[in-house]
Coordinates of C-alpha atoms in Angstrom, one line a residue:
M215 CA 18.4 2.2 -7.3
A216 CA 17.6 -0.9 -9.4
C217 CA 14.0 -1.0 -10.6
S218 CA 12.4 -4.2 -9.5
T219 CA 11.8 -6.6 -12.4
H220 CA 9.1 -8.5 -10.7
L221 CA 7.1 -5.7 -8.9
L222 CA 5.6 -8.2 -6.4
S223 CA 2.2 -7.2 -5.0
Q224 CA 1.2 -5.4 -8.2
S225 CA -0.2 -6.0 -11.7
L226 CA 1.7 -4.8 -14.7
Y227 CA 0.0 -4.1 -18.1
P228 CA 2.5 -3.0 -20.7
L229 CA 1.4 -1.8 -24.1
N230 CA 0.6 -4.5 -26.8
R231 CA 0.2 -7.3 -24.3
A232 CA -3.4 -8.3 -24.6
N233 CA -3.0 -12.0 -25.0
P234 CA -1.1 -14.7 -23.0
A235 CA 1.5 -15.2 -25.8
A236 CA 2.2 -11.5 -25.9
A237 CA 2.5 -11.4 -22.1
R238 CA 5.6 -13.6 -22.3
G239 CA 7.4 -10.8 -24.1
H240 CA 6.5 -11.0 -27.8
L241 CA 3.6 -10.5 -30.1
R242 CA 2.8 -13.5 -32.3
F243 CA 1.3 -13.1 -35.8
Q244 CA -1.5 -15.5 -36.5
A245 CA -1.5 -16.2 -40.2
S246 CA -4.7 -16.5 -42.2
P247 CA -5.3 -19.7 -44.1
S248 CA -4.3 -18.1 -47.4
V249 CA -0.8 -17.3 -46.1
R250 CA 1.6 -20.1 -45.2
L251 CA 4.4 -19.3 -42.8
G252 CA 7.9 -20.8 -43.4
S253 CA 9.0 -23.6 -41.2
G254 CA 12.6 -24.7 -41.7
T255 CA 16.0 -23.2 -42.4
S256 CA 15.4 -23.1 -46.1
R257 CA 12.2 -21.1 -45.6
R258 CA 13.3 -18.5 -43.2
R259 CA 13.6 -15.8 -45.7
A260 CA 11.9 -12.4 -45.4
L261 CA 10.4 -13.1 -48.8
G262 CA 10.4 -16.3 -50.8
L263 CA 9.0 -17.2 -54.2
R264 CA 8.4 -20.7 -55.4
V265 CA 6.9 -21.8 -58.6
A266 CA 5.8 -25.4 -58.7
A267 CA 4.1 -27.4 -61.4
S268 CA 1.1 -29.5 -60.5
A269 CA 1.2 -32.4 -62.9
E270 CA -1.9 -34.0 -61.3
Q271 CA -4.1 -31.0 -62.1
G272 CA -2.3 -30.0 -65.3
R273 CA -2.0 -26.5 -64.1
R274 CA 0.7 -24.2 -62.7
Q275 CA 0.5 -23.1 -59.1
V276 CA 2.4 -20.1 -57.7
E277 CA 2.8 -20.0 -53.9
V278 CA 4.2 -16.9 -52.2
E279 CA 5.7 -17.4 -48.8
Y280 CA 6.3 -14.5 -46.3
D281 CA 8.1 -15.1 -43.0
L282 CA 5.7 -12.7 -41.4
Q283 CA 6.2 -14.4 -38.0
A284 CA 9.8 -13.3 -37.8
K285 CA 8.9 -9.9 -39.1
F286 CA 6.2 -9.2 -36.5
N287 CA 8.2 -10.7 -33.7
K288 CA 11.1 -8.4 -34.5
L289 CA 8.7 -5.5 -34.4
A290 CA 7.2 -6.7 -31.1
D291 CA 10.7 -6.9 -29.6
Q292 CA 11.2 -3.2 -30.5
I293 CA 7.8 -2.3 -29.0
D294 CA 8.6 -4.2 -25.8
Q295 CA 11.9 -2.4 -25.4
N296 CA 10.2 1.0 -25.6
A297 CA 6.9 0.3 -23.9
G298 CA 6.7 1.2 -20.2
I299 CA 4.1 0.5 -17.6
T300 CA 0.7 1.7 -18.5
R301 CA -1.3 0.4 -15.5
L302 CA -0.4 -0.6 -12.0
N303 CA -2.3 -2.0 -9.0
L304 CA -0.8 -1.6 -5.6
F305 CA -1.7 -2.6 -2.0
S306 CA -1.6 0.3 0.4
P307 CA -1.4 -1.2 3.9
C308 CA -1.9 0.7 7.2
K309 CA 0.2 0.7 10.4
I310 CA -0.2 0.5 14.1
N311 CA 2.0 2.0 16.8
V312 CA 3.1 -0.8 19.1
F313 CA 4.2 1.8 21.6
L314 CA 4.1 5.6 21.3
R315 CA 6.0 7.9 23.6
I316 CA 5.6 11.7 23.4
T317 CA 9.0 13.0 24.6
G318 CA 8.7 16.8 24.2
K319 CA 7.3 19.8 22.4
R320 CA 9.2 21.4 19.6
P321 CA 9.7 25.1 18.8
D322 CA 7.7 24.6 15.5
G323 CA 4.6 23.5 17.5
F324 CA 5.0 19.8 16.7
H325 CA 5.7 17.2 19.4
D326 CA 8.7 14.9 19.4
L327 CA 7.8 11.3 19.6
A328 CA 9.5 7.9 19.8
S329 CA 7.5 5.0 18.5
L330 CA 7.6 1.5 17.2
F331 CA 5.7 1.6 13.9
H332 CA 4.7 -1.6 12.2
V333 CA 2.8 -2.2 9.0
I334 CA -0.1 -4.6 9.2
S335 CA -2.1 -6.6 6.6
L336 CA -5.2 -4.3 6.6
G337 CA -5.0 -2.0 3.6
D338 CA -6.5 -0.2 0.6
T339 CA -6.0 -1.1 -3.1
I340 CA -5.0 1.7 -5.5
K341 CA -5.2 1.4 -9.3
F342 CA -3.0 3.7 -11.4
S343 CA -3.3 4.3 -15.1
L344 CA -1.4 6.7 -17.3
S345 CA -3.6 9.5 -18.4
P346 CA -3.3 11.2 -21.8
S347 CA -3.7 14.5 -20.0
K348 CA -0.5 16.4 -19.3
S349 CA -2.1 18.8 -16.9
K350 CA -4.3 17.0 -14.3
D351 CA -4.7 13.8 -12.3
R352 CA -8.1 12.2 -11.9
L353 CA -9.0 10.4 -8.7
S354 CA -12.0 8.3 -7.9
T355 CA -12.9 6.2 -4.9
N356 CA -15.5 3.6 -3.8
V357 CA -16.4 5.7 -0.7
A358 CA -18.5 8.8 -0.8
G359 CA -17.1 11.8 1.1
V360 CA -13.4 11.0 0.6
P361 CA -11.9 14.1 -1.1
V362 CA -10.8 13.6 -4.7
D363 CA -9.2 17.0 -5.3
E364 CA -5.7 18.3 -4.5
S365 CA -6.4 18.1 -0.8
N366 CA -6.1 14.3 -1.0
L367 CA -2.7 13.0 0.0
I368 CA -2.5 10.9 -3.2
I369 CA -2.7 13.9 -5.4
K370 CA -0.3 15.8 -3.1
A371 CA 2.2 13.0 -3.5
L372 CA 2.0 12.9 -7.3
N373 CA 2.4 16.7 -7.4
L374 CA 5.4 16.4 -5.1
Y375 CA 7.0 13.7 -7.3
R376 CA 6.6 15.7 -10.5
K377 CA 8.1 18.8 -8.7
K378 CA 11.1 16.8 -7.5
T379 CA 11.8 14.9 -10.7
G380 CA 10.6 17.1 -13.5
T381 CA 8.5 14.3 -15.0
D382 CA 5.2 15.0 -16.6
N383 CA 3.2 11.8 -16.1
F384 CA -0.4 12.3 -15.0
F385 CA -2.7 9.6 -13.8
W386 CA -6.2 8.2 -13.5
I387 CA -6.3 6.7 -10.0
H388 CA -9.0 4.6 -8.3
L389 CA -8.8 4.2 -4.5
D390 CA -10.6 1.1 -3.2
K391 CA -10.8 2.1 0.5
K392 CA -10.9 -0.4 3.3
V393 CA -9.0 1.4 6.1
P394 CA -11.2 3.5 8.2
T395 CA -10.3 7.2 8.6
G396 CA -9.8 8.9 11.9
A397 CA -8.5 5.6 13.2
G398 CA -4.9 6.2 14.1
L399 CA -3.9 3.7 11.4
G400 CA -2.2 6.0 8.9
G401 CA -4.3 5.0 6.0
G402 CA -3.9 8.4 4.2
S403 CA -0.2 8.4 4.8
S404 CA 0.1 5.0 3.3
N405 CA -1.9 6.1 0.3
A406 CA 0.6 8.9 -0.3
A407 CA 3.6 6.7 0.0
T408 CA 2.1 4.2 -2.4
A409 CA 1.4 7.0 -4.9
L410 CA 5.1 8.1 -4.7
W411 CA 6.2 4.5 -5.2
A412 CA 3.8 4.1 -8.2
A413 CA 4.9 7.4 -9.9
N414 CA 8.5 6.2 -9.6
Q415 CA 7.8 2.9 -11.2
F416 CA 6.1 4.6 -14.2
S417 CA 9.2 6.8 -14.6
G418 CA 11.6 4.0 -14.6
C419 CA 12.7 4.2 -10.9
I420 CA 14.7 7.4 -11.5
A421 CA 14.5 8.2 -7.7
S422 CA 15.9 6.0 -5.0
E423 CA 13.8 4.7 -2.1
K424 CA 15.9 7.0 0.2
E425 CA 14.9 10.0 -1.9
L426 CA 11.3 9.1 -1.9
Q427 CA 11.4 8.7 1.9
E428 CA 13.0 12.1 2.4
W429 CA 10.7 13.9 0.0
S430 CA 7.6 12.4 1.5
G431 CA 8.2 14.1 4.9
E432 CA 7.3 17.4 3.2
I433 CA 3.7 16.4 3.0
G434 CA 3.2 14.2 6.1
S435 CA 5.1 13.1 9.2
D436 CA 4.0 9.4 9.0
I437 CA 4.6 9.0 5.3
P438 CA 8.4 8.3 5.4
F439 CA 7.8 5.3 7.6
F440 CA 6.1 3.3 4.8
F441 CA 9.5 3.4 2.9
S442 CA 11.0 1.3 5.7
Q443 CA 10.9 -2.5 5.4
G444 CA 7.7 -2.4 7.4
A445 CA 8.9 -2.2 11.0
A446 CA 10.8 0.8 12.3
Y447 CA 11.7 2.9 15.3
C448 CA 10.5 6.4 14.4
T449 CA 11.6 9.6 16.2
G450 CA 11.4 13.4 15.5
R451 CA 7.9 14.2 14.2
G452 CA 7.9 10.6 13.0
E453 CA 10.0 11.3 9.9
I454 CA 13.3 10.0 11.3
V455 CA 13.0 6.3 10.5
E456 CA 15.3 3.5 11.6
D457 CA 14.5 -0.1 10.4
I458 CA 14.6 -2.6 13.2
R459 CA 16.3 -5.9 12.7
N460 CA 13.7 -8.1 14.3
P461 CA 10.2 -7.3 13.0
L462 CA 7.3 -8.8 14.9
P463 CA 6.3 -12.3 13.6
A464 CA 3.9 -12.4 10.7
N465 CA 2.0 -15.3 12.3
L466 CA 1.1 -13.2 15.4
P467 CA -2.6 -12.4 14.9
M468 CA -4.5 -9.3 16.1
V469 CA -7.9 -7.8 16.0
L470 CA -8.7 -4.1 15.3
V471 CA -11.8 -2.6 16.9
K472 CA -12.8 0.9 15.9
P473 CA -16.0 2.6 17.1
P474 CA -17.9 4.9 14.6
E475 CA -16.6 8.0 16.3
A476 CA -13.2 9.3 15.1
C477 CA -10.6 11.1 17.2
S478 CA -9.4 14.5 16.1
T479 CA -5.6 14.4 16.3
A480 CA -5.5 18.1 16.9
E481 CA -7.9 17.8 19.8
V482 CA -5.9 14.9 21.3
Y483 CA -2.6 16.8 21.2
K484 CA -4.3 19.9 22.6
R485 CA -5.3 17.9 25.7
L486 CA -1.9 16.3 26.1
R487 CA 0.0 17.1 29.3
L488 CA 3.6 16.1 29.1
E489 CA 4.0 15.8 32.8
H490 CA 1.4 13.0 32.7
T491 CA 3.1 10.9 30.1
S492 CA 5.1 7.7 30.8
Q493 CA 8.6 8.2 32.1
T494 CA 9.8 4.9 30.6
D495 CA 12.8 5.2 28.2
P496 CA 11.4 4.4 24.7
L497 CA 14.6 2.5 23.9
V498 CA 13.9 0.2 26.9
L499 CA 10.4 -0.5 25.4
L500 CA 11.9 -1.2 22.0
K501 CA 14.4 -3.6 23.5
E502 CA 11.7 -5.4 25.5
I503 CA 9.4 -5.9 22.6
T504 CA 12.0 -6.9 20.0
E505 CA 13.8 -9.3 22.4
N506 CA 10.9 -10.7 24.5
G507 CA 7.8 -10.0 22.5
I508 CA 4.7 -8.0 23.1
S509 CA 3.3 -7.5 26.6
Q510 CA 0.8 -5.2 28.1
D511 CA 3.4 -3.2 30.1
A512 CA 5.5 -2.6 27.0
C513 CA 2.6 -1.3 24.8
V514 CA 2.6 2.3 26.2
N515 CA 0.7 5.0 24.4
D516 CA 1.0 8.5 25.8
L517 CA -1.9 9.7 23.7
E518 CA -4.4 7.4 25.3
P519 CA -5.3 9.6 28.3
P520 CA -6.0 12.7 26.2
A521 CA -7.8 10.6 23.5
F522 CA -10.0 9.1 26.3
E523 CA -10.9 12.7 27.3
V524 CA -11.9 13.5 23.8
L525 CA -13.9 10.3 23.4
P526 CA -14.8 8.8 26.8
S527 CA -16.6 5.8 25.1
L528 CA -13.2 4.8 23.7
K529 CA -11.9 4.3 27.3
R530 CA -14.9 2.2 28.1
L531 CA -14.3 0.1 25.0
K532 CA -10.7 -0.7 26.0
K533 CA -11.7 -1.6 29.5
R534 CA -14.4 -3.9 28.3
I535 CA -12.0 -5.7 25.9
I536 CA -9.5 -6.2 28.7
A537 CA -12.2 -7.4 31.1
A538 CA -13.5 -9.9 28.5
N539 CA -9.9 -11.1 27.8
R540 CA -9.6 -14.8 28.8
G541 CA -5.9 -15.0 27.9
D542 CA -6.5 -14.4 24.2
Y543 CA -4.7 -11.1 24.1
D544 CA -1.1 -10.4 25.0
A545 CA -1.8 -6.7 25.0
V546 CA -4.7 -4.3 24.4
F547 CA -3.9 -0.7 23.5
M548 CA -4.9 2.2 21.3
S549 CA -3.0 2.9 18.0
G550 CA -1.8 6.4 17.3
S551 CA -4.2 9.1 18.3
G552 CA -7.1 6.8 18.1
S553 CA -9.8 5.7 17.7
T554 CA -8.7 2.1 17.0
I555 CA -8.2 -0.4 19.9
V556 CA -5.8 -3.2 19.0
G557 CA -5.8 -6.6 20.7
I558 CA -2.6 -8.6 20.0
G559 CA -2.7 -12.4 20.2
S560 CA -6.1 -13.3 18.7
P561 CA -7.9 -12.4 15.5
D562 CA -11.3 -12.6 17.2
P563 CA -13.0 -9.7 18.9
P564 CA -14.9 -10.2 22.3
A565 CA -18.4 -11.4 21.8
F566 CA -19.9 -8.2 23.2
V567 CA -18.8 -6.3 20.1
Y568 CA -21.3 -8.4 18.1
D569 CA -23.9 -8.8 20.8
D570 CA -24.2 -5.3 22.2
D571 CA -26.3 -2.9 20.2
D572 CA -24.0 -0.1 21.3
Y573 CA -21.3 -1.6 19.0
K574 CA -23.5 -2.5 16.0
D575 CA -21.7 0.0 13.8
T576 CA -18.2 -0.8 15.0
F577 CA -15.5 -1.6 12.5
V578 CA -13.8 -4.9 13.2
S579 CA -11.0 -6.5 11.3
E580 CA -8.4 -9.2 11.9
A581 CA -4.9 -8.5 10.8
C582 CA -1.3 -9.6 11.1
F583 CA 2.1 -7.9 10.9
L584 CA 3.5 -7.3 7.5
T585 CA 6.9 -6.4 6.0
R586 CA 8.4 -6.0 2.5
N587 CA 11.6 -6.7 0.7
E588 CA 13.8 -4.0 -0.6
N589 CA 12.8 -2.6 -4.0
E590 CA 9.4 -4.3 -3.8
W591 CA 6.2 -2.9 -2.5
Y592 CA 4.0 -4.5 0.1
R593 CA 2.0 -7.5 -0.9
E594 CA -1.5 -8.2 0.5
P595 CA -1.7 -11.6 2.3
I596 CA -4.2 -13.9 0.8
S597 CA -5.9 -14.4 4.1
S598 CA -6.5 -10.7 4.7
K599 CA -10.1 -9.8 5.0
I600 CA -12.6 -7.5 6.7
T601 CA -14.8 -9.1 9.3
S602 CA -17.3 -6.3 10.0
E603 CA -21.0 -6.8 9.1
E604 CA -20.6 -4.5 6.1
D605 CA -17.5 -3.9 3.9
L606 CA -17.0 -0.4 5.4
P607 CA -18.6 1.4 8.3
P608 CA -20.2 4.8 7.7
E609 CA -17.3 6.8 9.3
V610 CA -14.8 5.6 6.8
A611 CA -16.2 8.2 4.5
S612 CA -15.2 11.1 6.7
V613 CA -12.2 13.3 5.9
S614 CA -9.0 11.7 4.8
D615 CA -6.4 11.1 7.5

């Protein structure tokens, strides 16, 4: 796989590039007043000596000219060739399930699903720096309570990459968290995929995107999806990923509304009754959405009934949003195993979310659909922003999803 030369959506900081001139690919030597750099064909020598008589002063003047500019530029070219990435900033977007069908239970205890996953513009930012350590990664975050040890999916992803490739890069990582946890948005899975992508960039792209996608399934079922182009039909446990030809339009707005309470995925699946799930063929849902757009009937989520049992207030929230809908939303549904309710068609939440004290700690964000180009990571749209009263609600600091 060719390594992207532009690395859109990220910041590159190679060695010895601390000034704008150097950032263009070369170091420039700035001469002191006592040294004069050659300027002309006759002066482009590594070392030149000229003796000139100064008749006006009646004294001899000796001027030594070094072409230090050429010497240092040659050295800089050599450094540029050998220097790799030392720091990298990446956007780590989350996803929604536009529809989610649970089609059966597997012998390994997992459930088979069929779902249209789509990346959206809400996401975290992760900063990676090469560490001088050859034994340990160091993770920090802006949110108290998020694990920073090897239980975090970012560290698991970096350990997996080293295991698969035999590389020995370790990192300092800072996670700027904006995606709430326990939300059904796959924020932790996205962080893991982003870490795998970053590790591969630092190593010169020695693994293909297909390999990264296959490896990632070893540490999480939702992680392989993020190596799609951003819109995919996912089956199996979620690790079988098929890109769709017609992603949903980027200019179709949505609003995300998440109460402070999280939904335990394990509890939701424990209450799932397969006989009570939708009987609609997921391929029919996929065709309907990709050909005719989003509608309430097509946005099926088989995990809604058990999630509403786990968290009855979530059912009331969805009903209130639908009741307040004045044609703004094409569909209102829960993403994943909850507890985020998505309204497609408008970036604005119903007024009661702001007016009712019962929802004062609710997380609210506008978003849009997002995709990426091959060999480039996801780029954060300029208009992306959090619209809640505070940058993060309290529950975002709960366990990593």
